[in-house]
Amino acid sequence: MTLVNAIVQGIFLGAFYAVLACGLSIMFGVMRIINLAHGDVAVLGAYLAFVVVERTGASVFVAFAVAFPVMLALGYILQVTVLERSLKAGILTPLLATFGLSIVIQNLLLIAFSPDVRSLGGAAGVFTTASWQVTGELSISALGVLILVVAVILFGALQLFLSYTPAGWAMRATAEDADAAELVGIDSRAVYARATAIAVAIASLGGLFLGIRSAFDPASGPTQLIFAFEAVVIGGMGSLWGTLVGGIALGLAQTLGAQLHPEFSVLAGHLLFLAVLIARFGGGRLTLRVAR
Amino acid sequence: MKVQRWTRTSRLFTAGTGGVALALASVPLIFDPDVVQKLTNLLILVILAAMWNALAGYGGLLSVGQQAFIGIGAYGTVFFAGMGVSPYVAMLLAMVLAGAVSVPISLLALRLRAAQFAIGMWVIAEVISILVRLDKNLGAGTGISLIQMNQFAPNFRQAYTFWMALGFTVLFLAALFFLLRSSLGASLQAIRDDEDAARSLGVRVASRKRLLFVLAGFGCGAAGVLVVANTLFIEPGSVFSVQWSAYMIFMVLVGGLGTFEGPILGAILLFAIQTIFTQGGPWYLVGLGATAALVALVLPRGLWGTIEERLGLRLMPVGYRVVAPETKTETKVQASA
């Protein structure tokens, strides 16, 4: 029964990783770039919600409603000021620029909020404590269910957006071939800016869940980036629903790893990620050729 | 038309570099141990910058996980010294260990491209860090001292460590210098300029990249060895920190990605900044991150690359230049590499 419980908790944890990874997956799918500041952006969103809660005493969900449009705008600004330039400059430049940005965000958060660990759990009301005790070993938390439901709705909504709206068609066309899309009158710069705005806003939803589930500090971003990236890669880069599956696989690996030994939790996730990489890229040609 | 390698400037400068290395060797005889310790840090930065540049500047491999090898070098030293080997021999063994470990890692890592490689290396560094934390004999998460160094008097210890750092610096810079000048060098620079074009011309891109990756494994391992020799205490949180990658990226980008001299300039610059802002602090890191991002966007060739381009200046002859014969004064038609 503890195993069943571990699996249930793993799915809940995985749904959280999927939300966190969703924005990363969108940006890679549309622009073929990875934003190395993605985790820091998520943490920034959590701090934004935290500030609103502190100032107004509102619930985190109200705070998120305030933070969401701000993050959309920040994503848009990020695209037009940094990413648009870096896209033209080759394959390494977006990585270099966003890595620099990641350090900037982390340390600005440190200056603004001190290294103290914060949590949004207290402001989430009933969701932090309520749980449904099925048996002695198995308990289903309201928060876990909430995150899973939100994750499924989020991915479903994105699928509907991409399949049935003109803006979604433009995004798919640009992802397929930006130059060809330009020929039929799609402004790829606007599409990219929209994609990054959505990605950053969804990242802040991940940050919100991070804050409610556990806690965060200014240095939390890189770990969240690694988990998000692992979810994207495990699920298959460029596949939206794959990211949901990848997130859940990562969550399962971590909770099942923790069953063996508490310290194995994160390690098990990393090993699953590396195993997927080997399976996908290592196949049959693991030979060592000496430089000549 | 003729193709030349050396210019008067580069001849003078290369000879001068030898002179500088000799002059540096006398540093421990003249300066206080704390100055020697600081200069050892500078040499560590020079090695790290040169190695990261070898990967990113010539191989197109942007790694955010070279701290894996720094950590292996540092913890390897503690491990071998704990087995009763003399500390300085332990350091050599640890460096070789880091280089050896880079071979199996390269089998997976070099199949990945761009972001997959960058974050894949980061995850590998995290895995190694977790494995070290799980080992109580290596001090687990709380860190460990290199107590075997206590057998040397502090002055001598600092001097030996500095000479070792200088030896490693000369070794790795010379290795990179001769690598770039050899027939391999031309193919490496072709990969740097356009990987797909190089492959289509028959350059064996994969094996060239492996060579750079293993060289960087040795080099970053050597840097890790020097970190523990210089500070005598290490903990996984700092020695496996991604901050090392941040420093490497800053030095190489600001100095000049894909140039031989640039990373050295970048290392000196970072060292100067660290000496001025001794307390460090978040604003200093904000500055480093912002500068790196800005340079990547607006000055992709870095300081040295830009100087080289404007002035046609070449201090270390790792490339070729074409000189038109009809004019007496050297007309630089092209200064490649």
XYZ file of C-alpha atoms in Angstrom, chain A residues 127-291:
165
model
C -5.913 23.481 -0.051
C -2.785 23.233 2.065
C -4.290 21.004 4.735
C -7.293 19.151 3.328
C -6.751 15.557 2.359
C -8.797 12.450 1.887
C -7.533 9.517 3.912
C -8.458 6.500 1.786
C -6.762 3.879 3.918
C -4.105 3.999 6.613
C -1.330 4.273 4.034
C -2.972 6.097 1.165
C -3.938 9.724 1.460
C -4.998 12.015 -1.351
C -4.369 15.694 -0.733
C -6.682 18.377 -2.058
C -3.660 20.287 -3.332
C -2.405 17.297 -5.299
C -5.793 16.881 -6.955
C -5.963 20.617 -7.661
C -2.563 20.637 -9.376
C -3.373 17.546 -11.408
C -6.696 19.007 -12.546
C -5.075 22.353 -13.382
C -2.327 20.580 -15.330
C -4.807 18.605 -17.426
C -6.955 21.706 -18.055
C -3.820 23.732 -18.929
C -2.537 21.245 -21.488
C -6.044 20.723 -22.854
C -6.578 24.468 -23.212
C -3.267 24.849 -25.023
C -4.218 22.024 -27.360
C -7.553 23.735 -28.114
C -5.758 27.049 -28.624
C -3.292 25.503 -31.079
C -5.932 23.491 -32.933
C -8.900 25.837 -33.180
C -7.812 29.486 -33.033
C -6.153 31.558 -35.770
C -3.451 32.626 -33.297
C -2.811 28.962 -32.564
C -2.573 28.138 -36.272
C -0.088 30.976 -36.737
C 1.976 29.599 -33.865
C 2.024 26.107 -35.324
C 2.887 27.416 -38.771
C 5.749 29.500 -37.369
C 7.034 26.550 -35.378
C 6.967 24.427 -38.519
C 8.775 26.920 -40.733
C 9.060 30.577 -39.749
C 10.162 31.770 -43.200
C 7.321 30.000 -44.989
C 4.881 31.382 -42.419
C 6.190 34.883 -43.152
C 5.405 34.308 -46.829
C 1.733 33.806 -46.056
C 1.648 36.940 -43.944
C 2.312 35.677 -40.450
C 4.432 38.045 -38.368
C 6.813 35.596 -36.732
C 8.117 38.230 -34.308
C 4.613 38.750 -32.931
C 4.085 34.994 -32.694
C 7.361 34.561 -30.806
C 6.497 37.377 -28.417
C 3.083 35.820 -27.769
C 4.650 32.405 -27.173
C 7.180 33.764 -24.690
C 4.509 35.811 -22.884
C 2.347 32.687 -22.472
C 5.374 30.584 -21.466
C 6.500 33.034 -18.791
C 2.985 33.423 -17.385
C 2.558 29.632 -17.165
C 5.995 29.380 -15.532
C 4.704 31.689 -12.805
C 1.793 29.274 -12.285
C 4.463 26.625 -11.694
C 6.134 28.997 -9.252
C 2.824 29.492 -7.466
C 2.393 25.735 -7.007
C 5.996 25.478 -5.823
C 5.222 28.094 -3.173
C 2.018 26.355 -2.043
C 3.433 22.808 -2.108
C 6.644 23.649 -0.294
C 8.803 26.763 -0.147
C 11.130 28.870 -2.249
C 14.050 31.248 -1.914
C 15.939 33.397 -4.445
C 18.215 30.471 -5.358
C 15.393 27.988 -6.052
C 15.268 28.692 -9.777
C 18.074 26.503 -11.176
C 16.691 23.353 -9.539
C 13.251 24.076 -10.977
C 14.815 24.633 -14.399
C 16.571 21.260 -14.240
C 13.362 19.450 -13.237
C 11.368 21.252 -15.926
C 13.959 20.458 -18.576
C 14.074 16.819 -17.490
C 10.292 16.625 -17.853
C 10.488 18.115 -21.359
C 13.250 15.739 -22.484
C 11.730 12.611 -20.914
C 8.454 13.358 -22.659
C 10.118 14.135 -25.974
C 11.291 17.614 -26.938
C 8.754 19.557 -28.950
C 5.755 17.497 -27.878
C 3.197 19.265 -25.696
C 1.379 16.262 -24.249
C 4.739 14.515 -24.012
C 5.699 17.145 -21.452
C 2.731 16.155 -19.252
C 3.734 12.500 -19.536
C 7.408 13.381 -18.954
C 6.548 15.407 -15.867
C 4.569 12.537 -14.384
C 7.351 10.060 -15.221
C 9.834 12.342 -13.437
C 7.520 12.685 -10.432
C 7.092 8.914 -10.240
C 10.843 8.324 -10.486
C 11.446 10.760 -7.630
C 8.819 9.383 -5.242
C 9.697 5.759 -6.037
C 13.404 6.572 -5.625
C 12.607 8.094 -2.242
C 10.990 4.762 -1.255
C 14.403 3.129 -1.536
C 16.226 5.846 0.393
C 15.187 9.464 1.051
C 18.406 10.715 -0.564
C 17.705 8.843 -3.803
C 14.693 10.961 -4.717
C 16.334 13.598 -6.903
C 19.034 11.164 -8.009
C 16.415 8.751 -9.392
C 14.908 11.567 -11.470
C 18.334 12.508 -12.863
C 19.094 8.889 -13.707
C 15.778 8.479 -15.527
C 16.613 11.614 -17.522
C 20.078 10.330 -18.445
C 18.657 6.899 -19.294
C 16.162 8.513 -21.667
C 18.988 10.483 -23.292
C 21.067 7.328 -23.740
C 18.092 5.428 -25.162
C 17.329 8.224 -27.591
C 20.809 9.244 -28.690
C 23.131 6.454 -27.621
C 21.583 3.591 -29.552
C 24.134 1.128 -30.884
C 26.848 3.602 -31.693
C 28.544 3.907 -28.326
C 31.954 3.413 -29.845
C 35.030 5.382 -28.987
C 36.889 6.839 -31.914
C 40.290 8.244 -31.269
C 41.113 11.572 -32.850
